[in-house]
């Protein structure tokens, strides 16, 4: 197949070193993801200094593998895309330095991509011809945001978490329950065997019609609940606790997203980010949106968690608007989504 455009994409914002070759913004020719999860597991979370070192070790082999799996030559690349924030500064700098060097050496443009915009574009890999306007729920370890997207390159945050992100709460509670890292998939496994009606945990709906989230109350409720049971020497069913806790997170994610879709009269919702790989969330979201006549687009789990293919897809649309970055581009650890706008 003849492609008109090929982008080398790099993602190193947290604990995955990833490189991809994406053609014409929709064909993933390769998407190599080298995860550091094993290294961080014994610390119960990502250790920033270790993450940077591991990125340095992995970046060259990962990029080589991306070229070889795509059967792509260096001279076929039309642009280099790289995540420049938000994320861990040391981790971001590894990918960014590599990306700049690659763009300079290959004599092609550099396209800096906001990690959140990247997550959102995983939805466009799933369905490149999706209709605008749409709403996206970006739900990951660092973010829980509802975003209005009227066209490519325009992102308006309608609501976001006021404290912890959904993935962060799953990770923290899982840790308190003695489950492994990352917590989301562990909670999902236990929850599948539990009764989601056994215990009642709080849901924070906030002000009427608000699309913001708050998960810290739920987190405290869970931590207290676990602590009290321990003090009373009460044996809890881990499966039931996981099921009820997961249900509390899902209820709020689903209802707020439905509200966002209805308020803005959109017919499509994209759900992206690591937590979007949760099967129960996918099922409940699809069912509820279906009742409102709204279609759900969710990428495959590999494209939900951090990966470079989504960065390459986002870069394709930015490149079409000739929005290039210069070689002075710096890492921005707390980059906001509004900075992702380019139209
Ligand atoms: O998007 P991601 O890979 O990295 C960030 O940008 O944060 O998301 C990681 C988060 C973690 O909190 C992890 O526990 C959660 O996604 N996660 C899940 C599942 N898989 C990953 N949460 C619930 N269910 C899952 N199956
Ligand atoms: Zn992410």
GROMACS .gro file of C-alpha atoms and ligand atoms in nm:
model
  370
    1UNK     CA    1   0.000   0.000   0.000
    2UNK     CA    2   0.125   0.350  -0.086
    3UNK     CA    3   0.097   0.601   0.195
    4UNK     CA    4   0.117   0.977   0.156
    5UNK     CA    5   0.245   1.054   0.503
    6UNK     CA    6   0.446   0.866   0.765
    7UNK     CA    7   0.515   0.995   1.115
    8UNK     CA    8   0.763   0.864   1.370
    9UNK     CA    9   0.603   0.916   1.712
   10UNK     CA   10   0.765   0.902   2.054
   11UNK     CA   11   0.600   0.885   2.398
   12UNK     CA   12   0.793   0.883   2.728
   13UNK     CA   13   0.579   1.089   2.967
   14UNK     CA   14   0.551   0.830   3.246
   15UNK     CA   15   0.657   0.467   3.270
   16UNK     CA   16   0.623   0.337   2.914
   17UNK     CA   17   0.887   0.398   2.649
   18UNK     CA   18   0.699   0.386   2.321
   19UNK     CA   19   0.771   0.452   1.953
   20UNK     CA   20   0.534   0.411   1.662
   21UNK     CA   21   0.515   0.464   1.288
   22UNK     CA   22   0.171   0.594   1.186
   23UNK     CA   23   0.071   0.637   0.822
   24UNK     CA   24  -0.186   0.891   0.700
   25UNK     CA   25  -0.307   0.942   1.057
   26UNK     CA   26  -0.494   0.612   1.061
   27UNK     CA   27  -0.272   0.314   0.987
   28UNK     CA   28  -0.058   0.196   1.278
   29UNK     CA   29   0.239   0.032   1.103
   30UNK     CA   30   0.408  -0.035   1.438
   31UNK     CA   31   0.349   0.061   1.801
   32UNK     CA   32   0.626  -0.064   2.030
   33UNK     CA   33   0.562  -0.025   2.403
   34UNK     CA   34   0.835  -0.108   2.650
   35UNK     CA   35   0.678  -0.100   2.996
   36UNK     CA   36   0.871  -0.037   3.315
   37UNK     CA   37   0.589  -0.164   3.535
   38UNK     CA   38   0.802  -0.452   3.672
   39UNK     CA   39   1.069  -0.210   3.788
   40UNK     CA   40   0.825   0.020   3.971
   41UNK     CA   41   0.600  -0.253   4.110
   42UNK     CA   42   0.809  -0.314   4.421
   43UNK     CA   43   0.779   0.056   4.513
   44UNK     CA   44   0.400   0.055   4.465
   45UNK     CA   45   0.416   0.341   4.216
   46UNK     CA   46   0.635   0.515   3.958
   47UNK     CA   47   0.973   0.640   4.086
   48UNK     CA   48   1.057   0.941   3.862
   49UNK     CA   49   1.439   0.906   3.870
   50UNK     CA   50   1.424   0.538   3.781
   51UNK     CA   51   1.172   0.610   3.505
   52UNK     CA   52   1.411   0.859   3.338
   53UNK     CA   53   1.701   0.613   3.347
   54UNK     CA   54   1.493   0.333   3.204
   55UNK     CA   55   1.375   0.560   2.919
   56UNK     CA   56   1.738   0.641   2.835
   57UNK     CA   57   1.817   0.270   2.813
   58UNK     CA   58   1.509   0.180   2.611
   59UNK     CA   59   1.457   0.465   2.365
   60UNK     CA   60   1.706   0.362   2.093
   61UNK     CA   61   1.612  -0.009   2.078
   62UNK     CA   62   1.241   0.077   2.091
   63UNK     CA   63   1.272   0.321   1.798
   64UNK     CA   64   1.477   0.068   1.598
   65UNK     CA   65   1.210  -0.194   1.656
   66UNK     CA   66   0.937   0.050   1.547
   67UNK     CA   67   1.117   0.104   1.214
   68UNK     CA   68   1.186  -0.264   1.158
   69UNK     CA   69   0.832  -0.385   1.244
   70UNK     CA   70   0.689  -0.122   1.010
   71UNK     CA   71   0.942  -0.218   0.738
   72UNK     CA   72   1.006   0.154   0.711
   73UNK     CA   73   1.328   0.330   0.611
   74UNK     CA   74   1.448   0.649   0.785
   75UNK     CA   75   1.412   0.842   0.459
   76UNK     CA   76   1.040   0.761   0.438
   77UNK     CA   77   0.955   0.969   0.748
   78UNK     CA   78   0.770   1.301   0.693
   79UNK     CA   79   0.762   1.424   1.053
   80UNK     CA   80   0.862   1.340   1.409
   81UNK     CA   81   0.595   1.364   1.680
   82UNK     CA   82   0.680   1.376   2.047
   83UNK     CA   83   0.494   1.421   2.378
   84UNK     CA   84   0.621   1.736   2.556
   85UNK     CA   85   0.379   1.736   2.853
   86UNK     CA   86   0.209   1.679   3.088
   87UNK     CA   87   0.418   1.415   3.264
   88UNK     CA   88   0.734   1.357   3.462
   89UNK     CA   89   0.990   1.616   3.356
   90UNK     CA   90   1.291   1.381   3.340
   91UNK     CA   91   1.092   1.118   3.154
   92UNK     CA   92   0.954   1.372   2.905
   93UNK     CA   93   1.301   1.513   2.838
   94UNK     CA   94   1.434   1.177   2.720
   95UNK     CA   95   1.172   1.143   2.447
   96UNK     CA   96   1.183   1.511   2.363
   97UNK     CA   97   1.563   1.521   2.321
   98UNK     CA   98   1.549   1.209   2.108
   99UNK     CA   99   1.262   1.345   1.900
  100UNK     CA  100   1.438   1.676   1.834
  101UNK     CA  101   1.759   1.501   1.735
  102UNK     CA  102   1.568   1.267   1.503
  103UNK     CA  103   1.377   1.553   1.338
  104UNK     CA  104   1.699   1.750   1.288
  105UNK     CA  105   1.893   1.452   1.152
  106UNK     CA  106   1.614   1.347   0.915
  107UNK     CA  107   1.547   1.706   0.806
  108UNK     CA  108   1.172   1.682   0.880
  109UNK     CA  109   0.939   1.890   1.098
  110UNK     CA  110   0.902   1.832   1.472
  111UNK     CA  111   0.545   1.820   1.607
  112UNK     CA  112   0.512   1.858   1.985
  113UNK     CA  113   0.201   1.687   2.121
  114UNK     CA  114   0.009   1.734   2.445
  115UNK     CA  115  -0.023   1.391   2.608
  116UNK     CA  116  -0.396   1.444   2.677
  117UNK     CA  117  -0.460   1.535   2.315
  118UNK     CA  118  -0.269   1.218   2.231
  119UNK     CA  119  -0.501   1.007   2.449
  120UNK     CA  120  -0.798   1.169   2.278
  121UNK     CA  121  -0.665   1.083   1.932
  122UNK     CA  122  -0.654   0.714   2.018
  123UNK     CA  123  -1.028   0.749   1.952
  124UNK     CA  124  -0.953   0.865   1.595
  125UNK     CA  125  -0.736   0.557   1.541
  126UNK     CA  126  -1.037   0.349   1.640
  127UNK     CA  127  -1.269   0.543   1.407
  128UNK     CA  128  -1.091   0.795   1.178
  129UNK     CA  129  -1.417   0.911   1.021
  130UNK     CA  130  -1.606   0.983   1.341
  131UNK     CA  131  -1.848   1.276   1.323
  132UNK     CA  132  -1.805   1.608   1.503
  133UNK     CA  133  -1.896   1.757   1.741
  134UNK     CA  134  -1.813   1.501   2.004
  135UNK     CA  135  -1.739   1.468   2.374
  136UNK     CA  136  -1.435   1.285   2.504
  137UNK     CA  137  -1.387   1.139   2.849
  138UNK     CA  138  -1.013   1.118   2.917
  139UNK     CA  139  -0.979   0.893   3.218
  140UNK     CA  140  -0.630   0.788   3.323
  141UNK     CA  141  -0.389   0.777   3.615
  142UNK     CA  142  -0.330   1.151   3.593
  143UNK     CA  143  -0.656   1.288   3.449
  144UNK     CA  144  -1.031   1.267   3.454
  145UNK     CA  145  -1.169   1.526   3.212
  146UNK     CA  146  -1.473   1.573   2.992
  147UNK     CA  147  -1.376   1.758   2.676
  148UNK     CA  148  -1.586   1.914   2.401
  149UNK     CA  149  -1.435   1.873   2.054
  150UNK     CA  150  -1.617   2.063   1.772
  151UNK     CA  151  -1.345   1.988   1.513
  152UNK     CA  152  -0.983   1.874   1.489
  153UNK     CA  153  -0.753   2.089   1.700
  154UNK     CA  154  -1.022   2.244   1.923
  155UNK     CA  155  -1.053   2.125   2.281
  156UNK     CA  156  -1.270   2.279   2.553
  157UNK     CA  157  -1.259   2.129   2.901
  158UNK     CA  158  -1.619   2.105   3.030
  159UNK     CA  159  -1.530   1.935   3.355
  160UNK     CA  160  -1.237   1.776   3.532
  161UNK     CA  161  -1.144   1.628   3.864
  162UNK     CA  162  -1.104   1.869   4.153
  163UNK     CA  163  -0.873   1.630   4.338
  164UNK     CA  164  -0.761   1.277   4.246
  165UNK     CA  165  -0.793   1.124   3.900
  166UNK     CA  166  -1.003   0.807   3.870
  167UNK     CA  167  -0.698   0.589   3.793
  168UNK     CA  168  -0.508   0.743   4.083
  169UNK     CA  169  -0.787   0.649   4.325
  170UNK     CA  170  -0.802   0.295   4.187
  171UNK     CA  171  -0.424   0.268   4.233
  172UNK     CA  172  -0.426   0.408   4.588
  173UNK     CA  173  -0.715   0.198   4.717
  174UNK     CA  174  -0.573  -0.114   4.551
  175UNK     CA  175  -0.250  -0.050   4.732
  176UNK     CA  176  -0.431  -0.016   5.067
  177UNK     CA  177  -0.607  -0.345   4.990
  178UNK     CA  178  -0.271  -0.514   4.936
  179UNK     CA  179  -0.327  -0.560   4.562
  180UNK     CA  180  -0.051  -0.499   4.307
  181UNK     CA  181   0.043  -0.197   4.096
  182UNK     CA  182  -0.112  -0.063   3.878
  183UNK     CA  183  -0.430  -0.101   4.079
  184UNK     CA  184  -0.695  -0.055   3.809
  185UNK     CA  185  -0.652  -0.395   3.643
  186UNK     CA  186  -0.619  -0.567   3.985
  187UNK     CA  187  -0.942  -0.411   4.112
  188UNK     CA  188  -1.110  -0.512   3.786
  189UNK     CA  189  -1.006  -0.877   3.829
  190UNK     CA  190  -1.130  -0.898   4.188
  191UNK     CA  191  -1.447  -0.699   4.113
  192UNK     CA  192  -1.547  -0.945   3.842
  193UNK     CA  193  -1.586  -1.209   4.117
  194UNK     CA  194  -1.761  -0.986   4.371
  195UNK     CA  195  -2.107  -0.853   4.451
  196UNK     CA  196  -2.131  -0.483   4.355
  197UNK     CA  197  -2.432  -0.433   4.589
  198UNK     CA  198  -2.278  -0.564   4.911
  199UNK     CA  199  -2.153  -0.229   5.049
  200UNK     CA  200  -2.258   0.129   4.984
  201UNK     CA  201  -1.974   0.374   4.912
  202UNK     CA  202  -2.026   0.748   4.843
  203UNK     CA  203  -2.057   0.906   4.499
  204UNK     CA  204  -1.969   1.276   4.467
  205UNK     CA  205  -2.216   1.438   4.227
  206UNK     CA  206  -2.117   1.797   4.322
  207UNK     CA  207  -2.341   2.088   4.214
  208UNK     CA  208  -2.640   2.022   3.991
  209UNK     CA  209  -2.532   1.992   3.625
  210UNK     CA  210  -2.163   2.011   3.715
  211UNK     CA  211  -1.935   1.802   3.493
  212UNK     CA  212  -1.652   1.814   3.746
  213UNK     CA  213  -1.542   1.508   3.939
  214UNK     CA  214  -1.420   1.449   4.292
  215UNK     CA  215  -1.284   1.115   4.404
  216UNK     CA  216  -1.101   1.203   4.725
  217UNK     CA  217  -1.413   1.152   4.942
  218UNK     CA  218  -1.456   0.803   4.800
  219UNK     CA  219  -1.089   0.733   4.861
  220UNK     CA  220  -1.112   0.841   5.228
  221UNK     CA  221  -1.432   0.640   5.275
  222UNK     CA  222  -1.258   0.329   5.145
  223UNK     CA  223  -0.943   0.381   5.350
  224UNK     CA  224  -1.154   0.430   5.667
  225UNK     CA  225  -1.367   0.130   5.586
  226UNK     CA  226  -1.057  -0.092   5.542
  227UNK     CA  227  -0.899   0.050   5.857
  228UNK     CA  228  -1.211  -0.006   6.070
  229UNK     CA  229  -1.246  -0.363   5.950
  230UNK     CA  230  -0.885  -0.426   6.039
  231UNK     CA  231  -0.930  -0.281   6.389
  232UNK     CA  232  -1.233  -0.501   6.447
  233UNK     CA  233  -1.042  -0.798   6.308
  234UNK     CA  234  -1.323  -0.837   6.059
  235UNK     CA  235  -1.247  -1.049   5.754
  236UNK     CA  236  -1.368  -0.869   5.442
  237UNK     CA  237  -1.433  -1.021   5.103
  238UNK     CA  238  -1.175  -0.849   4.883
  239UNK     CA  239  -1.387  -0.931   4.579
  240UNK     CA  240  -1.698  -0.762   4.720
  241UNK     CA  241  -1.509  -0.453   4.836
  242UNK     CA  242  -1.342  -0.424   4.493
  243UNK     CA  243  -1.676  -0.466   4.315
  244UNK     CA  244  -1.855  -0.199   4.524
  245UNK     CA  245  -1.564   0.044   4.502
  246UNK     CA  246  -1.528  -0.001   4.125
  247UNK     CA  247  -1.904   0.048   4.085
  248UNK     CA  248  -1.889   0.379   4.274
  249UNK     CA  249  -1.615   0.506   4.039
  250UNK     CA  250  -1.800   0.382   3.730
  251UNK     CA  251  -2.139   0.528   3.829
  252UNK     CA  252  -1.998   0.880   3.844
  253UNK     CA  253  -1.789   0.846   3.526
  254UNK     CA  254  -2.091   0.717   3.333
  255UNK     CA  255  -2.354   0.963   3.457
  256UNK     CA  256  -2.134   1.273   3.418
  257UNK     CA  257  -2.037   1.169   3.066
  258UNK     CA  258  -2.400   1.107   2.969
  259UNK     CA  259  -2.490   1.449   3.114
  260UNK     CA  260  -2.211   1.611   2.911
  261UNK     CA  261  -2.334   1.446   2.592
  262UNK     CA  262  -2.696   1.547   2.653
  263UNK     CA  263  -2.612   1.905   2.760
  264UNK     CA  264  -2.410   1.957   2.442
  265UNK     CA  265  -2.635   1.760   2.214
  266UNK     CA  266  -2.359   1.542   2.072
  267UNK     CA  267  -2.418   1.203   1.914
  268UNK     CA  268  -2.071   1.058   1.976
  269UNK     CA  269  -1.863   1.005   2.290
  270UNK     CA  270  -1.502   0.890   2.289
  271UNK     CA  271  -1.367   0.724   2.600
  272UNK     CA  272  -0.988   0.710   2.621
  273UNK     CA  273  -0.702   0.676   2.873
  274UNK     CA  274  -0.584   0.380   3.082
  275UNK     CA  275  -0.904   0.341   3.287
  276UNK     CA  276  -1.106   0.317   2.963
  277UNK     CA  277  -0.970  -0.036   2.920
  278UNK     CA  278  -1.191  -0.145   3.214
  279UNK     CA  279  -1.445  -0.391   3.074
  280UNK     CA  280  -1.724  -0.310   3.320
  281UNK     CA  281  -1.685   0.063   3.253
  282UNK     CA  282  -1.699   0.000   2.877
  283UNK     CA  283  -2.015  -0.208   2.913
  284UNK     CA  284  -2.197   0.033   3.146
  285UNK     CA  285  -2.095   0.339   2.941
  286UNK     CA  286  -2.209   0.180   2.615
  287UNK     CA  287  -2.544   0.076   2.763
  288UNK     CA  288  -2.623   0.414   2.921
  289UNK     CA  289  -2.517   0.618   2.617
  290UNK     CA  290  -2.719   0.381   2.398
  291UNK     CA  291  -3.033   0.471   2.595
  292UNK     CA  292  -2.972   0.835   2.497
  293UNK     CA  293  -2.904   0.749   2.133
  294UNK     CA  294  -2.534   0.835   2.167
  295UNK     CA  295  -2.260   0.622   2.011
  296UNK     CA  296  -1.951   0.523   2.212
  297UNK     CA  297  -1.607   0.498   2.050
  298UNK     CA  298  -1.347   0.322   2.267
  299UNK     CA  299  -1.004   0.218   2.139
  300UNK     CA  300  -0.857  -0.126   2.206
  301UNK     CA  301  -0.691  -0.155   2.551
  302UNK     CA  302  -0.342  -0.121   2.398
  303UNK     CA  303  -0.438   0.220   2.257
  304UNK     CA  304  -0.611   0.328   2.582
  305UNK     CA  305  -0.297   0.307   2.798
  306UNK     CA  306   0.011   0.515   2.716
  307UNK     CA  307   0.143   0.448   2.364
  308UNK     CA  308   0.311   0.637   2.081
  309UNK     CA  309   0.058   0.551   1.807
  310UNK     CA  310  -0.195   0.794   1.958
  311UNK     CA  311   0.073   1.065   1.957
  312UNK     CA  312   0.142   0.997   1.588
  313UNK     CA  313  -0.228   1.019   1.506
  314UNK     CA  314  -0.267   1.354   1.689
  315UNK     CA  315   0.043   1.483   1.508
  316UNK     CA  316  -0.098   1.395   1.167
  317UNK     CA  317  -0.392   1.636   1.211
  318UNK     CA  318  -0.171   1.905   1.360
  319UNK     CA  319   0.073   1.867   1.071
  320UNK     CA  320  -0.212   1.911   0.822
  321UNK     CA  321  -0.262   2.259   0.973
  322UNK     CA  322   0.114   2.322   0.942
  323UNK     CA  323   0.144   2.362   1.319
  324UNK     CA  324   0.506   2.265   1.371
  325UNK     CA  325   0.727   2.303   1.677
  326UNK     CA  326   1.080   2.441   1.676
  327UNK     CA  327   1.388   2.274   1.817
  328UNK     CA  328   1.369   2.492   2.131
  329UNK     CA  329   1.054   2.308   2.243
  330UNK     CA  330   1.084   2.229   2.614
  331UNK     CA  331   0.915   1.975   2.839
  332UNK     CA  332   0.614   2.118   3.028
  333UNK     CA  333   0.531   1.885   3.320
  334UNK     CA  334   0.197   2.053   3.405
  335UNK     CA  335   0.084   2.132   3.050
  336UNK     CA  336  -0.291   2.203   3.039
  337UNK     CA  337  -0.527   2.078   2.774
  338UNK     CA  338  -0.610   2.430   2.654
  339UNK     CA  339  -0.251   2.453   2.531
  340UNK     CA  340  -0.337   2.166   2.295
  341UNK     CA  341  -0.562   2.393   2.086
  342UNK     CA  342  -0.422   2.485   1.748
  343UNK     CA  343  -0.720   2.618   1.557
  344LIG     O1  344  -0.329   0.632   3.046
  344LIG     P1  345  -0.242   0.560   3.140
  344LIG     O2  346  -0.170   0.439   3.092
  344LIG     O3  347  -0.135   0.654   3.202
  344LIG     C1  348  -0.164   0.786   3.240
  344LIG     O4  349  -0.154   0.876   3.155
  344LIG     O5  350  -0.201   0.800   3.360
  344LIG     O6  351  -0.337   0.520   3.264
  344LIG     C2  352  -0.290   0.446   3.373
  344LIG     C3  353  -0.404   0.425   3.471
  344LIG     C4  354  -0.362   0.362   3.602
  344LIG     O7  355  -0.419   0.435   3.709
  344LIG     C5  356  -0.423   0.222   3.595
  344LIG     O8  357  -0.456   0.169   3.722
  344LIG     C6  358  -0.545   0.246   3.511
  344LIG     O9  359  -0.504   0.340   3.414
  344LIG     N1  360  -0.593   0.124   3.444
  344LIG     C7  361  -0.713   0.067   3.469
  344LIG     C8  362  -0.718  -0.050   3.390
  344LIG     N2  363  -0.602  -0.059   3.319
  344LIG     C9  364  -0.526   0.049   3.354
  344LIG     N3  365  -0.814   0.104   3.549
  344LIG    C10  366  -0.923   0.024   3.553
  344LIG     N4  367  -0.935  -0.090   3.483
  344LIG    C11  368  -0.836  -0.131   3.400
  344LIG     N5  369  -0.849  -0.244   3.331
  345LIG    ZN1  370  -0.151   0.872   2.975
   0.00000   0.00000   0.00000
